[in-house]
C-alpha cells in the first residue's frame, strides 16, 4: 500500500484529502510542520508528498531543498498545492523536484487523487 505524506497547514484541506486518499486505499500521514515532515520522510516510509506551497515561513521551499539534499529522498515525488499559481513560484517548485501541481482555486479532491495516480503510474513505468 502506497504511503502519502500531506504537508498542509489548513486542517480542513488536509482532512478532506486524508479521507479521500484513504478511501482510495492509500496510507496517509499528516503534518503541518516542515521539520516534522522531514523527520517523517527520513524514516523512508513515504512514497509521495502532497505539499502546500503556502506552509508558513516559506516552509515549502525549505522542505523541497532539504529533501533533495539526501539522495534517498530526492526521488520521492511531490504534488504541489498552490494558492497563487504564480509562474515563478511553480517554476521554482518544479526546479526543486515537484512532479505536478494543483491550484487551490481549482481544488477538487478527485483531481488530487487522479494526479496522485498519474504520478505513481509514471514512476512505475520509469522504474
Short mmCIF file of C-alpha atoms in Angstrom, two decimals:
data_model
loop_
_atom_site.label_atom_id
_atom_site.label_comp_id
_atom_site.label_asym_id
_atom_site.label_seq_id
_atom_site.Cartn_x
_atom_site.Cartn_y
_atom_site.Cartn_z
CA UNK A 1 0.00 0.00 0.00
CA UNK A 2 1.40 3.39 -1.02
CA UNK A 3 2.01 5.91 1.75
CA UNK A 4 1.36 9.62 1.21
CA UNK A 5 2.55 12.48 3.38
CA UNK A 6 0.35 15.58 3.29
CA UNK A 7 2.22 18.71 4.38
CA UNK A 8 -0.62 21.21 4.72
CA UNK A 9 -1.37 23.78 7.42
CA UNK A 10 -5.08 24.17 6.64
CA UNK A 11 -6.78 21.47 8.71
CA UNK A 12 -9.92 21.34 6.55
CA UNK A 13 -7.96 20.69 3.37
CA UNK A 14 -5.70 18.07 4.96
CA UNK A 15 -8.71 16.33 6.49
CA UNK A 16 -10.63 16.23 3.20
CA UNK A 17 -7.58 14.91 1.34
CA UNK A 18 -6.84 12.36 4.03
CA UNK A 19 -10.36 10.90 3.88
CA UNK A 20 -10.40 10.82 0.09
CA UNK A 21 -6.97 9.18 -0.20
CA UNK A 22 -7.77 6.61 2.49
CA UNK A 23 -10.91 5.73 0.51
CA UNK A 24 -8.60 5.10 -2.46
CA UNK A 25 -6.54 2.64 -0.36
CA UNK A 26 -3.58 4.88 0.39
CA UNK A 27 -2.00 5.21 3.81
CA UNK A 28 -1.87 8.86 4.82
CA UNK A 29 0.34 10.75 7.24
CA UNK A 30 -0.46 14.37 8.06
CA UNK A 31 1.92 17.14 9.02
CA UNK A 32 1.63 20.90 9.27
CA UNK A 33 5.28 21.41 10.12
CA UNK A 34 8.29 21.26 7.79
CA UNK A 35 10.68 19.81 10.37
CA UNK A 36 8.21 17.11 11.36
CA UNK A 37 7.63 16.29 7.68
CA UNK A 38 11.38 15.98 7.08
CA UNK A 39 11.61 13.57 10.03
CA UNK A 40 8.77 11.52 8.56
CA UNK A 41 10.45 11.16 5.16
CA UNK A 42 13.78 10.40 6.81
CA UNK A 43 12.20 7.20 8.09
CA UNK A 44 11.92 6.15 4.45
CA UNK A 45 8.28 5.17 4.51
CA UNK A 46 6.79 7.80 2.19
CA UNK A 47 6.04 7.19 -1.48
CA UNK A 48 4.67 10.65 -2.33
CA UNK A 49 4.34 14.07 -0.71
CA UNK A 50 1.42 16.43 -1.23
CA UNK A 51 2.86 19.83 -0.36
CA UNK A 52 1.11 23.12 0.25
CA UNK A 53 3.37 25.85 -1.12
CA UNK A 54 1.96 28.23 1.46
CA UNK A 55 3.19 26.37 4.52
CA UNK A 56 4.30 29.17 6.91
CA UNK A 57 7.75 30.75 6.77
CA UNK A 58 8.48 29.72 3.15
CA UNK A 59 8.50 26.20 4.50
CA UNK A 60 7.60 24.51 1.25
CA UNK A 61 10.80 25.55 -0.49
CA UNK A 62 12.81 24.73 2.62
CA UNK A 63 11.19 21.30 2.64
CA UNK A 64 11.96 20.70 -1.05
CA UNK A 65 15.57 21.86 -0.68
CA UNK A 66 16.20 19.73 2.41
CA UNK A 67 14.52 16.68 0.86
CA UNK A 68 16.77 16.96 -2.17
CA UNK A 69 19.97 17.02 -0.11
CA UNK A 70 19.63 13.30 0.61
CA UNK A 71 19.75 11.08 -2.48
CA UNK A 72 17.50 8.52 -0.76
CA UNK A 73 14.66 11.02 -0.59
CA UNK A 74 15.31 13.11 -3.70
CA UNK A 75 13.32 10.64 -5.80
CA UNK A 76 10.16 10.91 -3.67
CA UNK A 77 7.68 12.69 -5.94
CA UNK A 78 5.94 15.84 -4.76
CA UNK A 79 2.50 17.08 -5.78
CA UNK A 80 2.28 20.80 -5.02
CA UNK A 81 -0.84 22.67 -3.99
CA UNK A 82 -0.58 26.42 -4.63
CA UNK A 83 -2.84 29.32 -3.68
CA UNK A 84 -1.46 31.76 -6.21
CA UNK A 85 -0.29 29.69 -9.14
CA UNK A 86 2.34 32.32 -9.90
CA UNK A 87 4.65 31.17 -12.67
CA UNK A 88 7.82 31.97 -10.69
CA UNK A 89 6.59 30.05 -7.67
CA UNK A 90 5.58 26.99 -9.68
CA UNK A 91 8.79 27.10 -11.72
CA UNK A 92 10.87 27.14 -8.55
CA UNK A 93 8.88 24.21 -7.15
CA UNK A 94 9.43 22.29 -10.39
CA UNK A 95 13.18 23.05 -10.30
CA UNK A 96 13.22 21.62 -6.78
CA UNK A 97 11.55 18.42 -7.92
CA UNK A 98 7.78 18.94 -7.92
CA UNK A 99 6.20 16.37 -10.22
CA UNK A 100 2.92 18.24 -10.70
CA UNK A 101 0.69 20.87 -9.10
CA UNK A 102 -2.89 21.83 -8.35
CA UNK A 103 -4.22 25.33 -7.73
CA UNK A 104 -6.36 25.78 -4.62
CA UNK A 105 -8.79 27.86 -6.67
CA UNK A 106 -9.42 24.67 -8.67
CA UNK A 107 -9.19 22.41 -5.63
CA UNK A 108 -11.05 19.16 -6.02
CA UNK A 109 -10.05 16.08 -4.00
CA UNK A 110 -10.90 13.92 -7.03
CA UNK A 111 -8.32 15.84 -9.07
CA UNK A 112 -5.71 15.26 -6.36
CA UNK A 113 -6.43 11.52 -6.49
CA UNK A 114 -6.15 11.49 -10.30
CA UNK A 115 -2.84 13.37 -10.23
CA UNK A 116 -1.55 11.07 -7.49
CA UNK A 117 -2.44 8.01 -9.57
CA UNK A 118 -0.79 9.59 -12.63
CA UNK A 119 2.43 10.21 -10.67
CA UNK A 120 2.51 6.66 -9.32
CA UNK A 121 1.88 5.27 -12.80
CA UNK A 122 4.74 7.37 -14.24
CA UNK A 123 7.10 6.14 -11.51
CA UNK A 124 6.17 2.52 -12.19
CA UNK A 125 6.73 2.92 -15.92
CA UNK A 126 10.10 4.64 -15.48
CA UNK A 127 11.47 2.25 -12.86
#
